[in-house]
mmCIF file of C-alpha atoms in Angstrom:
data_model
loop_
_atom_site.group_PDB
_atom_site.id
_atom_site.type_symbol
_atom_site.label_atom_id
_atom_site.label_comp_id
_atom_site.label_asym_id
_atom_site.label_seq_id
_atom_site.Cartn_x
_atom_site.Cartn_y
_atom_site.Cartn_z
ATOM 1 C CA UNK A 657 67.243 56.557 39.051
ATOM 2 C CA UNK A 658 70.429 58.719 39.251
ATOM 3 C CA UNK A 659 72.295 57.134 42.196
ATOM 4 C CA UNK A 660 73.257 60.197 43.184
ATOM 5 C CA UNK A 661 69.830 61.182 44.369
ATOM 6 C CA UNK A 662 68.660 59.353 47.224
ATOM 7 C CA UNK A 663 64.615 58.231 46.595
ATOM 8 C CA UNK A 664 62.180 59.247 48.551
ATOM 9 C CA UNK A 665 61.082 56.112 50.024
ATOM 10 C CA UNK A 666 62.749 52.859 50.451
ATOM 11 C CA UNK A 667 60.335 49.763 50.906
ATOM 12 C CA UNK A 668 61.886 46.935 52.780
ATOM 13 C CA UNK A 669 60.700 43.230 52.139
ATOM 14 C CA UNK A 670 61.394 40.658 54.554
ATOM 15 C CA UNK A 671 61.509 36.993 52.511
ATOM 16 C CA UNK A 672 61.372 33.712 53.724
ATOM 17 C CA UNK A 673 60.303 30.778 51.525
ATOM 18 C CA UNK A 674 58.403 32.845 49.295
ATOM 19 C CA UNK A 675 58.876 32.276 46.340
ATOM 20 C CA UNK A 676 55.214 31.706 45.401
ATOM 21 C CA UNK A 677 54.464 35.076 46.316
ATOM 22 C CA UNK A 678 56.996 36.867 44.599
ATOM 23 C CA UNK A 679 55.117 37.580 41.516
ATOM 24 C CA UNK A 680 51.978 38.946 43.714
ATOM 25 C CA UNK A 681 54.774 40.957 45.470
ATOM 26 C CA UNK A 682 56.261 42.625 42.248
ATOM 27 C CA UNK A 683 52.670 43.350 40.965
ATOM 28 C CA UNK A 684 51.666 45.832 43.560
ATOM 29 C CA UNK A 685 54.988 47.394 43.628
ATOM 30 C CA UNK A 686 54.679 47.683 39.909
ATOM 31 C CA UNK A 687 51.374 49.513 40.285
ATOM 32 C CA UNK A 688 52.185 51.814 42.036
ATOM 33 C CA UNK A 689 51.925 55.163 41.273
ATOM 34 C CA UNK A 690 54.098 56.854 42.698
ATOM 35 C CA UNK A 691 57.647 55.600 41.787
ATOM 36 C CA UNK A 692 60.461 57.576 43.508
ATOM 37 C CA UNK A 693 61.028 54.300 45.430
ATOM 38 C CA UNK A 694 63.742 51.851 46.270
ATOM 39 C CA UNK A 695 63.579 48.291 47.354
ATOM 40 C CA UNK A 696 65.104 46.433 49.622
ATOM 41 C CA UNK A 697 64.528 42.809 49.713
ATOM 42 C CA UNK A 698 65.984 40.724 52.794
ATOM 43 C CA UNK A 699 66.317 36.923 52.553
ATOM 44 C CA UNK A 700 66.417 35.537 55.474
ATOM 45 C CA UNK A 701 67.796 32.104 54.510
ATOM 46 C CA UNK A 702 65.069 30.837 52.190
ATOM 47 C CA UNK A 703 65.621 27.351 51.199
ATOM 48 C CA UNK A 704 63.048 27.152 48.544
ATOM 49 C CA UNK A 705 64.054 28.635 45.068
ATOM 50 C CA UNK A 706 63.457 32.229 46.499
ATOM 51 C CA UNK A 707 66.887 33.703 44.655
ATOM 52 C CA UNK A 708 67.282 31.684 41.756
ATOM 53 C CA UNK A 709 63.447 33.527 40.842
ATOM 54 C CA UNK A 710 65.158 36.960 41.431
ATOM 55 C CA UNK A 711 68.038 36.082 39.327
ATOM 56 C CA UNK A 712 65.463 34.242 36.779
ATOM 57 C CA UNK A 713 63.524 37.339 36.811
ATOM 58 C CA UNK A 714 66.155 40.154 36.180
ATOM 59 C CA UNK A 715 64.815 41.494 39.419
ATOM 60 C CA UNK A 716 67.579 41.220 41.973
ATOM 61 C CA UNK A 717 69.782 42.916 40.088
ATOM 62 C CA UNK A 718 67.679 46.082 38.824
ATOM 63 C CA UNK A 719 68.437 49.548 39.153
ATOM 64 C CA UNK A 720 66.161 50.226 42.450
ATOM 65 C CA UNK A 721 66.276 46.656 43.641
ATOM 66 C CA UNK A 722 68.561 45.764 46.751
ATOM 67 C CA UNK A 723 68.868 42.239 47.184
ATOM 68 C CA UNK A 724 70.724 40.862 50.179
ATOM 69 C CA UNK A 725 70.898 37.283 52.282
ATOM 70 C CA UNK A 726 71.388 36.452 55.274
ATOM 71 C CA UNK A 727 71.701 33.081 57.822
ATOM 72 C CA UNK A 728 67.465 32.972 58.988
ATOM 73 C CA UNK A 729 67.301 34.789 62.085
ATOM 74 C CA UNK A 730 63.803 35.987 61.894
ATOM 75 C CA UNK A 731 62.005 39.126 60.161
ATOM 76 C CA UNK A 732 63.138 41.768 62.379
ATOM 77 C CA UNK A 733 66.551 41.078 62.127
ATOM 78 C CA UNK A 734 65.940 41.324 58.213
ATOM 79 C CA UNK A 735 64.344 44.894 58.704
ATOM 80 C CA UNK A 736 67.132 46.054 60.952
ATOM 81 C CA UNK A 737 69.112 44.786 57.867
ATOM 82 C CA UNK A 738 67.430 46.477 55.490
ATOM 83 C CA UNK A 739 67.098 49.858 57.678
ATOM 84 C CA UNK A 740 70.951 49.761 57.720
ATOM 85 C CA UNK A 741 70.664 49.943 53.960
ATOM 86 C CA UNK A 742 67.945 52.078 52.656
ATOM 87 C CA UNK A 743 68.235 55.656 51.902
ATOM 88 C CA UNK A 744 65.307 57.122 51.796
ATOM 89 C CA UNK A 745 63.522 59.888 53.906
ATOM 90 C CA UNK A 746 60.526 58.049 55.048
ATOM 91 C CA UNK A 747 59.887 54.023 55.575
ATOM 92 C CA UNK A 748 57.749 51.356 53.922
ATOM 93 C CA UNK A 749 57.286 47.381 55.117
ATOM 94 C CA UNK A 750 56.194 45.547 52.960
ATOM 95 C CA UNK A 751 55.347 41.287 54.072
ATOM 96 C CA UNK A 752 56.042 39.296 50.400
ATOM 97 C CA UNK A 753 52.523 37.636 50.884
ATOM 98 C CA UNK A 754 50.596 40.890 50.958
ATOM 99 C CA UNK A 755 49.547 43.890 49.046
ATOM 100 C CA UNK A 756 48.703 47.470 48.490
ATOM 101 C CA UNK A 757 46.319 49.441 46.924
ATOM 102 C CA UNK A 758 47.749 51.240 43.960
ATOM 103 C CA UNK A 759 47.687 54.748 45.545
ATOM 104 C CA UNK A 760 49.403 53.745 48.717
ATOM 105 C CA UNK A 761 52.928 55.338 48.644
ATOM 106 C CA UNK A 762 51.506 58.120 46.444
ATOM 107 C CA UNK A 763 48.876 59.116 48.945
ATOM 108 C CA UNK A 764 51.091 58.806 51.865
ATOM 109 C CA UNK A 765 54.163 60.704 50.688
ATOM 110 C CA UNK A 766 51.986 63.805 49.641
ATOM 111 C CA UNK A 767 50.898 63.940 52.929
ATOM 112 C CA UNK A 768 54.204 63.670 54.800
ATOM 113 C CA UNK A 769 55.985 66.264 52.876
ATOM 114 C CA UNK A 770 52.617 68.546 53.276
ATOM 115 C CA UNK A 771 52.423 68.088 57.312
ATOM 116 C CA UNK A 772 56.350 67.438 58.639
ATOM 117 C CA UNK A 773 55.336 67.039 62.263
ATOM 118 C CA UNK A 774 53.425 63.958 61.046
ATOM 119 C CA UNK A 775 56.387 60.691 62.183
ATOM 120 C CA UNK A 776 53.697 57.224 61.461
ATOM 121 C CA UNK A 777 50.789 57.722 58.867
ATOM 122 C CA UNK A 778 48.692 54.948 58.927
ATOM 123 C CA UNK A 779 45.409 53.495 56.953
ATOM 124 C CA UNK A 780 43.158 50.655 57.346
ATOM 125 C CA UNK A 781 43.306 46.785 56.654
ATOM 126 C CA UNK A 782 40.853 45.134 54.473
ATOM 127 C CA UNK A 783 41.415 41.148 55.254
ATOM 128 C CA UNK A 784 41.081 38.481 52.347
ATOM 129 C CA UNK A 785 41.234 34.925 51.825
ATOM 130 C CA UNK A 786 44.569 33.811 49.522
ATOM 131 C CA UNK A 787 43.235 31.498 47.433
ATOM 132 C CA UNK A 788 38.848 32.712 46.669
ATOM 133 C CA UNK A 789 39.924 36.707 47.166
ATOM 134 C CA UNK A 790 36.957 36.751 49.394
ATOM 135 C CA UNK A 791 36.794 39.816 51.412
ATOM 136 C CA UNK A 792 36.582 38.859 55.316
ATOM 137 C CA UNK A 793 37.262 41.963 56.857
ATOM 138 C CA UNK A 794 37.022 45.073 55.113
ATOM 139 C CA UNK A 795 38.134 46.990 57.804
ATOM 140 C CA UNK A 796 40.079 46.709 61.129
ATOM 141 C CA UNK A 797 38.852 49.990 61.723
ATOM 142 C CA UNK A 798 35.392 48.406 62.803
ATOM 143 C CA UNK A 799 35.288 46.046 65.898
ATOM 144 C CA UNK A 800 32.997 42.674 65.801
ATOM 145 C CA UNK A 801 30.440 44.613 67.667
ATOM 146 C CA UNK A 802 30.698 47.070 65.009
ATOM 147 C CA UNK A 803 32.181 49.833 67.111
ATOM 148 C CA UNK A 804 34.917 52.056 65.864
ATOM 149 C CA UNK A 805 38.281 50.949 67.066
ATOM 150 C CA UNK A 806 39.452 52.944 69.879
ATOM 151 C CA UNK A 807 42.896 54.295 68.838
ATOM 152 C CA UNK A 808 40.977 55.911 65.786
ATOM 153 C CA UNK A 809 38.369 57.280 67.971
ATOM 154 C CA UNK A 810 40.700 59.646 69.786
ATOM 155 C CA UNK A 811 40.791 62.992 69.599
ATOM 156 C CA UNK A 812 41.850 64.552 66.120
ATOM 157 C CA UNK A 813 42.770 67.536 64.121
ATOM 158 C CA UNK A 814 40.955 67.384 60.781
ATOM 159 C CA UNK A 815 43.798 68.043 57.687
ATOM 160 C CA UNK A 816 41.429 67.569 54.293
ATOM 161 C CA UNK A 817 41.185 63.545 54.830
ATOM 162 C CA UNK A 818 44.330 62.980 57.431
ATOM 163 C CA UNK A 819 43.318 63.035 60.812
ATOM 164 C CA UNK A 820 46.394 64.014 63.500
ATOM 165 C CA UNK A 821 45.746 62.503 66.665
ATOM 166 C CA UNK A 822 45.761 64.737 69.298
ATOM 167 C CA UNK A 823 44.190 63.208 72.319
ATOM 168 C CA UNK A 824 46.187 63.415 75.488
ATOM 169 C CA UNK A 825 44.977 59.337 76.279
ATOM 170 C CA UNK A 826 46.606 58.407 73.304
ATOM 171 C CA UNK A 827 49.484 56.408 75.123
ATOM 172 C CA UNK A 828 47.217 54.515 77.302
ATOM 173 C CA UNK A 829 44.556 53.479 74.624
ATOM 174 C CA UNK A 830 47.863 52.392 72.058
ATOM 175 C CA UNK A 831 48.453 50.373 75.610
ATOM 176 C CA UNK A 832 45.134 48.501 76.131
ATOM 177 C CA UNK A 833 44.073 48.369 72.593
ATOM 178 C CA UNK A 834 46.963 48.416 70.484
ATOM 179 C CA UNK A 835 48.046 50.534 67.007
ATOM 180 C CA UNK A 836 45.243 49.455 64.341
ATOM 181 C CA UNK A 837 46.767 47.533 61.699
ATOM 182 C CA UNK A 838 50.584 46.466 61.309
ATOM 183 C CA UNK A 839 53.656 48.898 59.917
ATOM 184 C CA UNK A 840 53.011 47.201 56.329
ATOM 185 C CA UNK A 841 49.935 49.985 55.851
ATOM 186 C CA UNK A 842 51.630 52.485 57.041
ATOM 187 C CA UNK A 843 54.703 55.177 56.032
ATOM 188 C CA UNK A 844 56.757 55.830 58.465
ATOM 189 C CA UNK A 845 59.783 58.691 58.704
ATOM 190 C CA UNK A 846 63.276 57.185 58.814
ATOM 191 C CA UNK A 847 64.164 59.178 61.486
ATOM 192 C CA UNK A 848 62.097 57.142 63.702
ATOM 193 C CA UNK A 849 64.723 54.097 63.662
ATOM 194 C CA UNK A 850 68.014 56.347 64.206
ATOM 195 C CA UNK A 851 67.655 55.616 67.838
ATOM 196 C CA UNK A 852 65.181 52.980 67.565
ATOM 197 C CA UNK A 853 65.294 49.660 65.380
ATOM 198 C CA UNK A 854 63.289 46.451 66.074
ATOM 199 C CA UNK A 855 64.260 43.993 68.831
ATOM 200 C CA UNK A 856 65.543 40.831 66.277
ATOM 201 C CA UNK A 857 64.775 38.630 69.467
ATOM 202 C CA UNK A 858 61.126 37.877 68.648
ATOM 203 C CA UNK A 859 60.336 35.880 65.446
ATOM 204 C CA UNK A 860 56.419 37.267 65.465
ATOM 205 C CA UNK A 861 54.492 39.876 66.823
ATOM 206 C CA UNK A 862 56.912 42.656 67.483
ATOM 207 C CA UNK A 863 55.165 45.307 64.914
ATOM 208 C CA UNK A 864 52.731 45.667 67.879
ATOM 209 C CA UNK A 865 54.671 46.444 70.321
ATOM 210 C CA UNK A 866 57.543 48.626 68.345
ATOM 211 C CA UNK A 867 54.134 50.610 67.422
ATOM 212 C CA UNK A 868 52.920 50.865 70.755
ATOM 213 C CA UNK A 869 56.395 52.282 72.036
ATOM 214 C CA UNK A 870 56.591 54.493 69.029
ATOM 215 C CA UNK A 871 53.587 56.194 70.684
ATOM 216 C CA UNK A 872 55.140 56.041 74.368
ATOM 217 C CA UNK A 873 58.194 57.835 73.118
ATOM 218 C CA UNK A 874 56.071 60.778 71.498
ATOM 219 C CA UNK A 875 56.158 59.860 68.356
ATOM 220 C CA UNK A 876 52.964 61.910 66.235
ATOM 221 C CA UNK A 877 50.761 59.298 64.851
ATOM 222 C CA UNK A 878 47.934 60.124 62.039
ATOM 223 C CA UNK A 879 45.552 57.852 60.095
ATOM 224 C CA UNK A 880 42.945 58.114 56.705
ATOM 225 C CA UNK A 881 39.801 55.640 56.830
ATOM 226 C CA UNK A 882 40.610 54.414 53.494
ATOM 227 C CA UNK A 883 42.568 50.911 53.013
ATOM 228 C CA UNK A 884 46.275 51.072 52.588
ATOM 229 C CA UNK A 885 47.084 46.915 53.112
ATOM 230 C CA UNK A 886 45.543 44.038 51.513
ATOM 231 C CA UNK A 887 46.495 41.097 54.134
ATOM 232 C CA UNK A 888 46.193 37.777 52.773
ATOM 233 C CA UNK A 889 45.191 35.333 55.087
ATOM 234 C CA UNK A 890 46.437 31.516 54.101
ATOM 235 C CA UNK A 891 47.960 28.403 56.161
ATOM 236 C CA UNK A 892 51.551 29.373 55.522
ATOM 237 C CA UNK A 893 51.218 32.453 58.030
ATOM 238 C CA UNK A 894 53.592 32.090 60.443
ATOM 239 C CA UNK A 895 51.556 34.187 62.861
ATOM 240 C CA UNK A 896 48.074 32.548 63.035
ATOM 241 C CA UNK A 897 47.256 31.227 66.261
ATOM 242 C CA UNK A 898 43.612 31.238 66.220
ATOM 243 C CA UNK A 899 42.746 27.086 65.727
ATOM 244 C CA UNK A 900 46.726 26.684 66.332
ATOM 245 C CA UNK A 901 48.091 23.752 68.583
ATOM 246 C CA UNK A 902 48.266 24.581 72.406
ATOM 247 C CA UNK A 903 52.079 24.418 72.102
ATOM 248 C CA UNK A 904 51.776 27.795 69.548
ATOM 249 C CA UNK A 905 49.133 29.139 71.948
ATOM 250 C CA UNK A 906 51.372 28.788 74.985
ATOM 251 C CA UNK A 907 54.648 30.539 72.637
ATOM 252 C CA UNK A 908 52.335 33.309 71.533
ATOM 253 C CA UNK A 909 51.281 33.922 75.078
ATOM 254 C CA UNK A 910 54.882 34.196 76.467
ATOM 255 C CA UNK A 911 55.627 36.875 73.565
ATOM 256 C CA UNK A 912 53.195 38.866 74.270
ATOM 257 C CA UNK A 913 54.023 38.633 77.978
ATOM 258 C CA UNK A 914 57.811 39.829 76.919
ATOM 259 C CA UNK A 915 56.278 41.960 74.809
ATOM 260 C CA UNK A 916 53.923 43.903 77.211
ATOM 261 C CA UNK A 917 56.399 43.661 80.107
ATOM 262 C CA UNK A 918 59.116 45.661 77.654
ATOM 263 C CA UNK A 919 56.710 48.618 77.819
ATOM 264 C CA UNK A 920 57.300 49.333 81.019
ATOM 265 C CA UNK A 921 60.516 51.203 80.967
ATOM 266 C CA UNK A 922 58.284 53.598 78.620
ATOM 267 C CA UNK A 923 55.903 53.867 81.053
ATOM 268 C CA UNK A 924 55.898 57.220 82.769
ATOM 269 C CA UNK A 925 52.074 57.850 84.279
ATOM 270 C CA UNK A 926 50.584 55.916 86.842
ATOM 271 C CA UNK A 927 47.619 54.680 84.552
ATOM 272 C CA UNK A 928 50.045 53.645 81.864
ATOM 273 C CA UNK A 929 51.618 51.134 83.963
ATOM 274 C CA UNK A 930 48.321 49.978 85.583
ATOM 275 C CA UNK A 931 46.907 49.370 81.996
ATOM 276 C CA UNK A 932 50.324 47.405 80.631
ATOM 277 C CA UNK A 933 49.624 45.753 83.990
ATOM 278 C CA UNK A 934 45.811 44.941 83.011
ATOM 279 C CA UNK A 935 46.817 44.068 79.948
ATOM 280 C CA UNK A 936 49.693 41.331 81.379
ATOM 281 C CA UNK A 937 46.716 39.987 83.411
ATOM 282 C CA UNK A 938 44.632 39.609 80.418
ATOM 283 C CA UNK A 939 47.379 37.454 78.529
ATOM 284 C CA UNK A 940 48.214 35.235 81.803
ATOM 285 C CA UNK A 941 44.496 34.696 82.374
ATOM 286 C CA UNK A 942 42.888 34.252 78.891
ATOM 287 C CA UNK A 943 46.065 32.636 76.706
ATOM 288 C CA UNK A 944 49.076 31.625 79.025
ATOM 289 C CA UNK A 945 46.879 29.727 81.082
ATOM 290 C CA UNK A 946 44.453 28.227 78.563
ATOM 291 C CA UNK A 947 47.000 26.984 76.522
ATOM 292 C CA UNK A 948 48.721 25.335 80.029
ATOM 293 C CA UNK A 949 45.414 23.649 80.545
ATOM 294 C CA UNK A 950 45.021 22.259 77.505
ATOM 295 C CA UNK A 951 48.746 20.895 77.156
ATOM 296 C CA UNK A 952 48.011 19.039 80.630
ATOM 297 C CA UNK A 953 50.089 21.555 82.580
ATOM 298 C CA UNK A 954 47.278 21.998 85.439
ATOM 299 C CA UNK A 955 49.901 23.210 88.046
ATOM 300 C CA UNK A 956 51.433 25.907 85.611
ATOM 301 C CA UNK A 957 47.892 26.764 84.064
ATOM 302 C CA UNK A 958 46.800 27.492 87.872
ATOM 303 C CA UNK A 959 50.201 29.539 88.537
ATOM 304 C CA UNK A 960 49.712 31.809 85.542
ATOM 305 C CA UNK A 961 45.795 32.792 86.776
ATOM 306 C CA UNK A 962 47.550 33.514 89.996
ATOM 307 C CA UNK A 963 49.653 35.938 88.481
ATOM 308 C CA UNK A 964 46.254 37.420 86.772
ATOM 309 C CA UNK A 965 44.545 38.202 89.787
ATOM 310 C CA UNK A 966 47.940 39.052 91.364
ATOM 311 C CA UNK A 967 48.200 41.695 88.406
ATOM 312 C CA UNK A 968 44.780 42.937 88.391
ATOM 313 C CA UNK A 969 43.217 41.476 92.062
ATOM 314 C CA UNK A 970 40.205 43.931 91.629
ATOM 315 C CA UNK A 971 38.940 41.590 88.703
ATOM 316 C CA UNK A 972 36.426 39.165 90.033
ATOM 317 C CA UNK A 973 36.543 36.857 87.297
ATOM 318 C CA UNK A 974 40.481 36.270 87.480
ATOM 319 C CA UNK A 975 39.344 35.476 91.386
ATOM 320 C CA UNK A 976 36.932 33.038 90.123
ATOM 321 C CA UNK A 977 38.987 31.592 87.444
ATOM 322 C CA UNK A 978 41.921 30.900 89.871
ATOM 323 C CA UNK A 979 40.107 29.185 92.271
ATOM 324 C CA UNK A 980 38.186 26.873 89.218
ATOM 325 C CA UNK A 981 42.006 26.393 88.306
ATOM 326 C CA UNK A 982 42.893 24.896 91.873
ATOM 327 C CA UNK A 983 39.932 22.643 91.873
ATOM 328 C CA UNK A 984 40.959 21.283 89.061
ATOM 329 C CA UNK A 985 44.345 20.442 89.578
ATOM 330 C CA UNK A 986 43.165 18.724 92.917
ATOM 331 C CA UNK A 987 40.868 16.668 91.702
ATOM 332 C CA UNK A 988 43.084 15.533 88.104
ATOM 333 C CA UNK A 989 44.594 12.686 90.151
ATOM 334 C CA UNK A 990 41.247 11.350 90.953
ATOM 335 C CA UNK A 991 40.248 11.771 87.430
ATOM 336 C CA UNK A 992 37.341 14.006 88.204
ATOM 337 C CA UNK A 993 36.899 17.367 85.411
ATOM 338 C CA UNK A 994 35.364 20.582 87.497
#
């Protein structure tokens, strides 16, 4: 690549202890076919032979290969790193453990330069297991009930197989039902992060909510139904908390508590605060408090359905819950489970 031209799109890796992965990384960059790319890679303090495989590998050190370390101080702080760096016009994450479909960047950039009011394209996530490549979700697109996801059921404007959401609820449903997917199947335009990079605070979770306030701040959002991330799913995921102790249960809960609360500030409408409100009495009710039950923390699990119903008082069950939650802790010293 001449240096002197910037590429079109600079893909930023986030690495920690992944050295296993590496070679599964470097394969779906490879196949790629679109190429005008640069990549940034981000080692955030790996202690397992992470670099010495770069250097081993002649990949650190190639023409459109970036390699940087840095003391651990979580993924975000890595992307912020790697944001500072990168050059090109429009943004691609990329976790080490994943991978993309071959067309991904070559799909995605055709359509950005095609439609420039277009800031976050995004497609779907098929879901496989690491180690048997057996498919268990082939798209997040689809709820369990088999219902379409409600962020792609908005309102759109039909360009060829890109669909522009144009639905004036599109704040409040990113609120109560999130951004489908994560930023690693999307392309997103630098210009995005010139005001706004990711808070290096949290250590999980944040692609939700920097999604969420990408929509709150106006950002234009479009999709395509076909898959653009292949997530693995494996023990070494840092941000699996379904079957996870009650201690991860209880930390998840709090971020997404921080999480919700930070939206907020964003909030302009009257029914955008009450849902980031519904959706803080969810979290209390159904994680924060679970997770305080189970870790023996009666008096704290009670407190945090309190702040449910407190949130939300026209919910009945939170109501019911609480007062299951008082009878409990009453009768705990007597030995006696409700």
């Amino acid at each position: 690549m001449n240096e002197q031209i910037p590429p079109t799109v600079s893909v930023i890796v986030p690495l920690y202890n992944r050295e296993k992965f590496l070679p599964q990384l470097y394969a779906t960059l490879d196949a790629q076919t679109f190429k005008d790319f640069e990549v940034i890679l981000i080692d955030d303090g790996s202690t397992d032979n992470t670099q010495q495989w770069l250097q081993e590998n002649s990949l650190a050190h190639g023409q459109d290969v970036i390699y940087r370390h840095q003391e651990n101080a979580g993924p975000y702080v890595a992307r912020n790193y790697g944001l500072s760096l990168a050059k090109g016009q429009y943004i691609a994450f990329q976790d080490s453990d994943d991978e993309w479909p071959n067309y991904h960047l070559d799909e995605f950039v055709k359509a950005l330069d095609e439609h420039s009011d277009i800031d976050w394209l995004f497609g779907s996530l098929q879901r496989i297991d690491h180690d048997t490549k057996e498919i268990k979700e082939s798209s997040n697109f689809i709820m369990a009930d088999g219902s379409r996801h409600p962020f792609v059921s908005l309102l759109t404007e039909k360009r060829n197989a890109i669909s522009v959401i144009v639905d004036e609820n599109i704040k409040t449903v990113a609120i109560e039902h999130c951004v489908p997917g994560s930023t690693q199947c999307a392309i997103i335009r630098k210009s995005i992060f010139e005001k706004n990079v990711f808070d290096g605070s949290y250590r999980t979770a944040y692609d939700r909510f920097y999604a969420i306030k990408s929509v709150l701040q106006g950002h234009k959002f479009a999709f395509v139904d076909t898959t653009h991330q292949i997530y693995h799913i494996h023990d070494a995921h840092i941000s699996l908390v379904a079957g996870a102790s009650p201690e991860k249960a209880e930390r998840s809960a709090k971020t997404m508590l921080r999480g919700y609360s930070s939206l907020l500030d964003l909030a302009h409408t009257k029914q955008e605060k009450l849902a980031i409100k519904k959706q803080l009495a969810k979290v209390n009710a159904w994680e924060l408090s679970i997770a305080l039950k189970d870790l023996g923390k009666l008096k704290a699990s009670s407190s945090a359905m309190l702040q449910a119903w407190k949130l939300d008082p026209s919910n009945w069950r939170f109501a019911k819950s609480y007062l299951v939650s008082l009878l409990r802790l009453c009768l705990a010293p007597l030995g006696i489970k409700p």
